[in-house]
CSV table of C-alpha atoms and ligand atoms in Angstrom, one decimal:
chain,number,residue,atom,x,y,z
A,1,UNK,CA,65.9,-4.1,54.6
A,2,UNK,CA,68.4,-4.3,56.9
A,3,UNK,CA,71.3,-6.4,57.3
A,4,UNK,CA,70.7,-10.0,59.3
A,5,UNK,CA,72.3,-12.9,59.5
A,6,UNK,CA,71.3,-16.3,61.3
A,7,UNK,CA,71.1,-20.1,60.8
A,8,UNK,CA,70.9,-21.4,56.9
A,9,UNK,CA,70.2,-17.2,55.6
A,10,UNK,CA,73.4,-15.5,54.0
A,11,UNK,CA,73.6,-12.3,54.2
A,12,UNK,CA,74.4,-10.7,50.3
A,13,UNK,CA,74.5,-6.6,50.5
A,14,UNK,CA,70.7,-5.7,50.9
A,15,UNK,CA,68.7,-9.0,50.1
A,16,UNK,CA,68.3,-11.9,52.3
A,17,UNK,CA,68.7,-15.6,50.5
A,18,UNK,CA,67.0,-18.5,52.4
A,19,UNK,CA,67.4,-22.4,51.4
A,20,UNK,CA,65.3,-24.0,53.9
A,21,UNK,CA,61.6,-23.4,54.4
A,22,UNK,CA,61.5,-23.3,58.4
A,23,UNK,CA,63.9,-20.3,58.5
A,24,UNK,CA,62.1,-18.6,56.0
A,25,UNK,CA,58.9,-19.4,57.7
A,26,UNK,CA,60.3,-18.6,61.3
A,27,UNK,CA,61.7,-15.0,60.0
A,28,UNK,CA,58.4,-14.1,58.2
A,29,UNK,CA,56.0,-14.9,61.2
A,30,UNK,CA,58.8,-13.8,63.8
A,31,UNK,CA,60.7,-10.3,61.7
A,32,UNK,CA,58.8,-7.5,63.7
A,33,UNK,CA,59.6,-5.0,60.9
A,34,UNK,CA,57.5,-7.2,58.3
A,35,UNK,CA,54.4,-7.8,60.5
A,36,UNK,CA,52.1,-5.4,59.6
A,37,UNK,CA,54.2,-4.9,55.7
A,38,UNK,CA,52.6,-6.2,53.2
A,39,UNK,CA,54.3,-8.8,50.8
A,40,UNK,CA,54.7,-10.0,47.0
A,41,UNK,CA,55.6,-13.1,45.8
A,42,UNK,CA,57.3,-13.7,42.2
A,43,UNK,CA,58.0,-16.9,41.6
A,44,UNK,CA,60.7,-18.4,38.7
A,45,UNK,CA,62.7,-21.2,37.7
A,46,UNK,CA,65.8,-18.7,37.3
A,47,UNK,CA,67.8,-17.9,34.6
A,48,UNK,CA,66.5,-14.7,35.0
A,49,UNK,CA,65.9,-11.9,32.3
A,50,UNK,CA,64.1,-8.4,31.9
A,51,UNK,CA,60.5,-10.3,32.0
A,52,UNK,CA,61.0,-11.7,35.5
A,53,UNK,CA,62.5,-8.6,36.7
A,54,UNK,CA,59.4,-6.6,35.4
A,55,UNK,CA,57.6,-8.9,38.1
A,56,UNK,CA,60.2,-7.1,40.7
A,57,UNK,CA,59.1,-4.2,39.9
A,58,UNK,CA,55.2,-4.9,39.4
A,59,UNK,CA,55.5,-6.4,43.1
A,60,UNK,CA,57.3,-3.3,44.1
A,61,UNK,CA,54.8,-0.9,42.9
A,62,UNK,CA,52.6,-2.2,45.4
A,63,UNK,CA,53.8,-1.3,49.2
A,64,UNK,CA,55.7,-4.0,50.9
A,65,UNK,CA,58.6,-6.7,50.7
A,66,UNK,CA,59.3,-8.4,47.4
A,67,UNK,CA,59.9,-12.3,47.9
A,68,UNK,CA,61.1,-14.1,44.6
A,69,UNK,CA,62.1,-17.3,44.7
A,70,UNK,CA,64.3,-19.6,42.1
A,71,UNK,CA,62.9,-23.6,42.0
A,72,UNK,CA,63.5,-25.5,38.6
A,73,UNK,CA,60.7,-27.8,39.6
A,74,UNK,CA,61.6,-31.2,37.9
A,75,UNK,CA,57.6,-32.4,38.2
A,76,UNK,CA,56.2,-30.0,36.1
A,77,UNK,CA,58.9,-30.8,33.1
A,78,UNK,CA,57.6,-33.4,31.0
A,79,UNK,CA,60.2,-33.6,28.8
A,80,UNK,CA,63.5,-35.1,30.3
A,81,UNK,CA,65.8,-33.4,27.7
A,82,UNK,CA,64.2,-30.0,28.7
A,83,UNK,CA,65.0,-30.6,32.0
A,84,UNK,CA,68.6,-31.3,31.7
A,85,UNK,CA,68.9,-28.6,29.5
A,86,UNK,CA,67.4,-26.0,31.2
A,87,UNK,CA,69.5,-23.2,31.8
A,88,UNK,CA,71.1,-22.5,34.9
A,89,UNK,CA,73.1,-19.3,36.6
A,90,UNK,CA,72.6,-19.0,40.2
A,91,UNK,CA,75.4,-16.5,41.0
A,92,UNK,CA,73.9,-14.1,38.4
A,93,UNK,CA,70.4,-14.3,39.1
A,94,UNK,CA,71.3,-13.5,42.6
A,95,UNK,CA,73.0,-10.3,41.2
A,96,UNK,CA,70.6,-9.3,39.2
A,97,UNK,CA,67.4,-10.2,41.9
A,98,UNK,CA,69.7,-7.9,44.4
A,99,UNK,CA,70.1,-5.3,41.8
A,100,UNK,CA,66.4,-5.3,41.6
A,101,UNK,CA,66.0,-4.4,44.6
A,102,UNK,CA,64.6,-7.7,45.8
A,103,UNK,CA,64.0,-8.0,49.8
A,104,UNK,CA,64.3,-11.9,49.9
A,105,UNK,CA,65.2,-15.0,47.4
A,106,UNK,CA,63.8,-18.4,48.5
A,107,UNK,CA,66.1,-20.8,47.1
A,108,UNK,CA,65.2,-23.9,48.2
A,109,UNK,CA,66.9,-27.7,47.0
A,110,UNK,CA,64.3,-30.0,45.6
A,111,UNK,CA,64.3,-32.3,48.9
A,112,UNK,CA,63.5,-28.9,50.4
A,113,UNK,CA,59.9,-29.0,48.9
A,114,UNK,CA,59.5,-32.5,48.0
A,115,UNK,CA,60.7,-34.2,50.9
A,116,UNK,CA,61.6,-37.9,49.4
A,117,UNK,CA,59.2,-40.4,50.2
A,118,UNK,CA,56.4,-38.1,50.6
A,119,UNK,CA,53.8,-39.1,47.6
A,120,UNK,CA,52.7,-36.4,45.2
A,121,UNK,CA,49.1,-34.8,45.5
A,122,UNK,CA,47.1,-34.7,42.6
A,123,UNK,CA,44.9,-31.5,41.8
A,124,UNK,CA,41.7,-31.2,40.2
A,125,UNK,CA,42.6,-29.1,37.1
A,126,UNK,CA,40.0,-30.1,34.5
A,127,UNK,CA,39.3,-28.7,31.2
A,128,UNK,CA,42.5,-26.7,31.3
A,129,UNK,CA,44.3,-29.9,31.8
A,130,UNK,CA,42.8,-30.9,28.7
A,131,UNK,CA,44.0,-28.2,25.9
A,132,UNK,CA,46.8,-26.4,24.4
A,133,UNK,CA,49.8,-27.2,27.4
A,134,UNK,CA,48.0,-29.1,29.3
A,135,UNK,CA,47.1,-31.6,26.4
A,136,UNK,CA,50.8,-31.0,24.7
A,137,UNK,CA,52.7,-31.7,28.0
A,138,UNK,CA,50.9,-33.9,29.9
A,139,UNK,CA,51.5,-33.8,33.6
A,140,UNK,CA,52.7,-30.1,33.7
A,141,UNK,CA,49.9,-28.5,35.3
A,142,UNK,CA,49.8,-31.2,37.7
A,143,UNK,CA,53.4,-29.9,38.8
A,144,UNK,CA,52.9,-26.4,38.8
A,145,UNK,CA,49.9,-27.0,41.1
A,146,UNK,CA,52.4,-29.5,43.6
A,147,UNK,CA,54.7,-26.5,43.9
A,148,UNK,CA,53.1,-23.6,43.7
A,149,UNK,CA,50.6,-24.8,46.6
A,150,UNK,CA,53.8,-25.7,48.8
A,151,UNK,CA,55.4,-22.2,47.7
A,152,UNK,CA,51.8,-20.3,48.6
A,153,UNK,CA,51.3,-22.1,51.5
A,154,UNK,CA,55.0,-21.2,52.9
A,155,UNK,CA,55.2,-17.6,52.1
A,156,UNK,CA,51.2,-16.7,52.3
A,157,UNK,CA,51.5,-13.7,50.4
A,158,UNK,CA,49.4,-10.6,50.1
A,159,UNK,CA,50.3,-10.2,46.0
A,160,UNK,CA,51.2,-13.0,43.4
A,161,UNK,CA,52.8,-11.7,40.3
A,162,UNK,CA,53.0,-14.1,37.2
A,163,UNK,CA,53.5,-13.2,33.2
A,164,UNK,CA,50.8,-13.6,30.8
A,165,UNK,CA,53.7,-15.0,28.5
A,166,UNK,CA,52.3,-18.1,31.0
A,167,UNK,CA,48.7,-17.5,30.0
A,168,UNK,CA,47.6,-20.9,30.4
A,169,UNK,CA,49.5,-21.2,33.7
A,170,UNK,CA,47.9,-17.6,35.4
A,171,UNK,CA,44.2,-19.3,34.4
A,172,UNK,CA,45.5,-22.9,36.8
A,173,UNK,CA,47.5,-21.2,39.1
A,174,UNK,CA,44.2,-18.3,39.9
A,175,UNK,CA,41.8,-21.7,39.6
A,176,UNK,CA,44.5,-23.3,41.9
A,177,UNK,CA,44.2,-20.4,44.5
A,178,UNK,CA,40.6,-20.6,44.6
A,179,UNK,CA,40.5,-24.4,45.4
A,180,UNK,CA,43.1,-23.6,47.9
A,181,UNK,CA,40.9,-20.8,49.4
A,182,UNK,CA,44.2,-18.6,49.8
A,183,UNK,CA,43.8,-14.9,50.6
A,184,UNK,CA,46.0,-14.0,47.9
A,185,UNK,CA,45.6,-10.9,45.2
A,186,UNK,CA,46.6,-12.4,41.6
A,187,UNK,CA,48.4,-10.0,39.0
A,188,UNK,CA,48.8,-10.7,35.4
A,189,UNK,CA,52.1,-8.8,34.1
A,190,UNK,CA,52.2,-8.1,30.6
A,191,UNK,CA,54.5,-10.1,28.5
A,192,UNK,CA,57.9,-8.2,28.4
A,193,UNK,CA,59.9,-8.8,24.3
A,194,UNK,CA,62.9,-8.1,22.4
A,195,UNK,CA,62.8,-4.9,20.1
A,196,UNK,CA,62.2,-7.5,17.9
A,197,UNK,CA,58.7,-8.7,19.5
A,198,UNK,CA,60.4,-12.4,20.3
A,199,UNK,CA,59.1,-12.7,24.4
A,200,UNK,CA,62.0,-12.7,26.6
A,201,UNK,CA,62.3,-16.5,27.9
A,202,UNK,CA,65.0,-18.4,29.4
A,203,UNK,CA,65.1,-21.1,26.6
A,204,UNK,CA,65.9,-18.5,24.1
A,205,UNK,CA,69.3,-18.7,25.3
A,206,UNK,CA,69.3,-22.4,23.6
A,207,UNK,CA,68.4,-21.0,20.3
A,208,UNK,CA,71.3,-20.6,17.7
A,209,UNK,CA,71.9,-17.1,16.1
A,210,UNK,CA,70.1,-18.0,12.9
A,211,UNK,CA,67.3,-19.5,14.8
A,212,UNK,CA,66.8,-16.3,17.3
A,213,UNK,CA,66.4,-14.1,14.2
A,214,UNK,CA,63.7,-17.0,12.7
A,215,UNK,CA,62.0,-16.8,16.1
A,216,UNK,CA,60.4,-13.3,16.2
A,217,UNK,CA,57.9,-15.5,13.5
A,218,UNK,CA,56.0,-16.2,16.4
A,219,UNK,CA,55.1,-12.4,17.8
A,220,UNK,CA,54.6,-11.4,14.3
A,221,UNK,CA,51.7,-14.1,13.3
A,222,UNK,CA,50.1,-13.4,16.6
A,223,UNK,CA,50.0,-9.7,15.5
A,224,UNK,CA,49.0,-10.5,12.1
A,225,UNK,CA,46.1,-12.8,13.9
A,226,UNK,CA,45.0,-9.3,16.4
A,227,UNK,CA,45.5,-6.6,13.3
A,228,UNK,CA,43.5,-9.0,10.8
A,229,UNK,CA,41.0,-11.1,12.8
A,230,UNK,CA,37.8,-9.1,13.5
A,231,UNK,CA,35.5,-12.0,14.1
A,232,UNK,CA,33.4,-15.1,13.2
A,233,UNK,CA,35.0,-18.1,12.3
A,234,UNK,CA,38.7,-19.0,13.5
A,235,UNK,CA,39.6,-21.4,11.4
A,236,UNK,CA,40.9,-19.8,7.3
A,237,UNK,CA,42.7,-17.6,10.2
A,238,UNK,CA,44.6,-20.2,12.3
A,239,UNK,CA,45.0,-21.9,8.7
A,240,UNK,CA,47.1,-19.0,7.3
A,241,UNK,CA,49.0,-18.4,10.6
A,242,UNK,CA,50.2,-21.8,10.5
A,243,UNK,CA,51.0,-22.3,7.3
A,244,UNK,CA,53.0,-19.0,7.8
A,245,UNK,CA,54.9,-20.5,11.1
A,246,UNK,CA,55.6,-23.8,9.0
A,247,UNK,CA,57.4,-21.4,6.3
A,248,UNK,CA,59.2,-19.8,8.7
A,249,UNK,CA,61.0,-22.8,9.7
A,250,UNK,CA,58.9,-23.8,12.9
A,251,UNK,CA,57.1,-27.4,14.2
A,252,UNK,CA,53.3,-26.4,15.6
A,253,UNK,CA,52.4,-27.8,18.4
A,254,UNK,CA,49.0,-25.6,18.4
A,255,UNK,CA,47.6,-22.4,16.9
A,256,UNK,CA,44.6,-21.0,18.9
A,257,UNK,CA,42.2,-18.7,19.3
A,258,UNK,CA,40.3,-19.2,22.7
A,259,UNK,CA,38.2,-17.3,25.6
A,260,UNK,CA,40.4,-15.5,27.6
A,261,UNK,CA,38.7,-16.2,30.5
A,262,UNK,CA,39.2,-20.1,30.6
A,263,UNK,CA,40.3,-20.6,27.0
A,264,UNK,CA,37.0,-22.7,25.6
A,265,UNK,CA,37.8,-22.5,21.6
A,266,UNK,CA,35.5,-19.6,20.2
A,267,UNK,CA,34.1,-21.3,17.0
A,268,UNK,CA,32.4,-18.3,15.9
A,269,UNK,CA,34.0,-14.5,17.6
A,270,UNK,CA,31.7,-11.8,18.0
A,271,UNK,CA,34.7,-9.1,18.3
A,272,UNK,CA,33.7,-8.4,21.6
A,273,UNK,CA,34.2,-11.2,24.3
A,274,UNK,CA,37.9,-11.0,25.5
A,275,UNK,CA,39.7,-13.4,23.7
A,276,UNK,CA,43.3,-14.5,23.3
A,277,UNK,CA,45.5,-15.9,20.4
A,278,UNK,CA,48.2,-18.7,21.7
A,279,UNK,CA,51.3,-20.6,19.6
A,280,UNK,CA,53.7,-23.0,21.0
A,281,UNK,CA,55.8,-24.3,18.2
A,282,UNK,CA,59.7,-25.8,17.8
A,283,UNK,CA,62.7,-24.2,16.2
A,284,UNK,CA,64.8,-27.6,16.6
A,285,UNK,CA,64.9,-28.5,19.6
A,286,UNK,CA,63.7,-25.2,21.5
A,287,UNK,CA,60.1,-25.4,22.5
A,288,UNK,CA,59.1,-21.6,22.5
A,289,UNK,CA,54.7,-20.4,23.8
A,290,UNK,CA,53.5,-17.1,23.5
A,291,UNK,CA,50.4,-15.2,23.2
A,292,UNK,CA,48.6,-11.7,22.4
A,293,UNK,CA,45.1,-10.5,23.6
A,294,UNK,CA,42.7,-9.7,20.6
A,295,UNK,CA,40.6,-6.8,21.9
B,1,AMP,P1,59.8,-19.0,34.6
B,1,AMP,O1,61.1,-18.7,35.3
B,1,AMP,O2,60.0,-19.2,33.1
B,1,AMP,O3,59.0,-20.1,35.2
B,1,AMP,O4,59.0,-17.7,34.8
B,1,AMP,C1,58.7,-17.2,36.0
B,1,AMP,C2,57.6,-16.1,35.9
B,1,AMP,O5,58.1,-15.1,35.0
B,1,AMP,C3,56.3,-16.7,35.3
B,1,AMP,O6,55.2,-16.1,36.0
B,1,AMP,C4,56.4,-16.3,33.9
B,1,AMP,O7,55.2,-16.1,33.2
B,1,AMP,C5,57.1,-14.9,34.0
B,1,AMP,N1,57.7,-14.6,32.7
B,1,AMP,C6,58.6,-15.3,31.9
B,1,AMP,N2,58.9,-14.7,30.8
B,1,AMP,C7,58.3,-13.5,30.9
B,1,AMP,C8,58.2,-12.3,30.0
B,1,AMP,N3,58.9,-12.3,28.8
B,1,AMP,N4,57.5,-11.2,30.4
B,1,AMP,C9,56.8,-11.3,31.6
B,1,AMP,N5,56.8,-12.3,32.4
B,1,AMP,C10,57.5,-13.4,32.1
């Protein structure tokens, strides 16, 4: 990209950082050199790490401009405390998007994309409303949904990249997309870890040292669950699993074993449908989710 400057944009060395969405609507359908380019979308809620930038570089694979954008969206935290506490580090996640190679950051205030007073929209979300987040944090999905239409909507993107670490979240924000009846491709990027297999996530950064060496627990009783589940019945499975979790210092929230394609439990496997194992479970006060594809 070049170097511009203009009304609410700053200029950093190569990537352009917007904070209001006219500008950044105005410079996409106006900037000659992008008509024509394709352009990917990875959205975050900062506090960056080596997972989100694998979405940089999964968007960049594909030809085109790479648009993240940085929103801590306070509708889609149910839990206050989490939302206070959630890490922020603007300055650096602008260094490390630019490092990246990032064309443009969207970094928009809250009243940028709720505008106070205007009333929330609800979505139709259903059964994955129901289960695993969606049952554990009521009113979450309901937030992703109110901003990632508004972020969609804005940018209209060719390619949406989000992390399976999310798995839950890819299946509402695809169904979301379809309701919406957005032209937009949908990629899945594989969960990036620590050597240790703990998946990189902002909140880690809240765990203390003794509890980041407890939490690679969860990464190694999903891969127990894939090396030792073959098929039929879940359940002496999800028993063992938990009761390892529990050992290793952690509160469940849930222990699953579900259809990949839309999570419905699988009460009996046949080893062959795609399906997916999924934790979320405490260490104190850090609420830490991942998952691992069976077959
Ligand atoms: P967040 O900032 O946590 O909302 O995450 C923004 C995007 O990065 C979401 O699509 C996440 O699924 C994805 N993401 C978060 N952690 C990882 C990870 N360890 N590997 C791959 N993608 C991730």
């Amino acid at each position: 990209m070049g170097c511009r400057t203009g009304s609410g944009m700053h200029k950093t060395l190569k990537m352009i950082l917007f904070k209001n969405s006219s500008d950044l609507r105005t410079f996409l359908e106006n900037n000659r050199e992008i008509k024509g380019l394709k352009t990917g979308f990875v959205p975050t809620m900062g506090a960056l790490h080596e997972g989100h930038t694998s979405l940089i570089r999964a968007s960049q694979a594909e030809d085109g401009l790479t648009i993240c954008s940085i929103f801590v969206n306070p509708y889609q935290f149910n839990d206050r405390k989490d939302f206070e506490k959630y890490p922020v580090d603007t300055e650096r996640d602008i260094l490390l998007l630019e490092k990246a190679g990032t064309d443009m950051l969207f970094l928009p205030s809250v009243d940028e994309i709720f505008p106070q007073g205007k009333s929330l929209e609800k979505y139709e979300i259903g059964y994955l409303e129901t289960v695993l987040e969606g049952r554990y944090r009521p009113g979450h999905y309901q937030g992703v949904c109110q901003v990632m239409s508004r972020l969609l909507t804005l940018i209209n993107p060719h390619h949406l990249f989000m992390g399976q670490k999310d798995f839950q979240q890819c299946l509402v924000v695809k169904q979301l997309i379809s309701q919406l009846k957005l032209n937009v491709q949908f990629h899945t990027v594989p969960t990036t870890r620590a050597p240790d297999g703990l998946a990189l996530s902002s909140r880690n950064s809240r765990l203390s040292p003794e509890q980041r060496i407890q939490a690679a627990a969860i990464s190694v009783t999903l891969g127990d669950i894939r090396n030792e589940f073959r098929g039929g019945d879940p359940a002496p499975v999800l028993h063992i699993a938990h009761e390892k979790l529990e050992e290793a210092g952690f509160k469940t929230d849930y222990i699953a074993i579900a259809r990949a394609k839309d999570l419905r439990p699988l009460i009996s496997w046949d080893g062959k449908e795609k399906a997916v194992a999924l934790i979320a479970a405490f260490l104190g006060e850090v609420r830490l989710i991942d998952n691992m594809l069976l077959n």
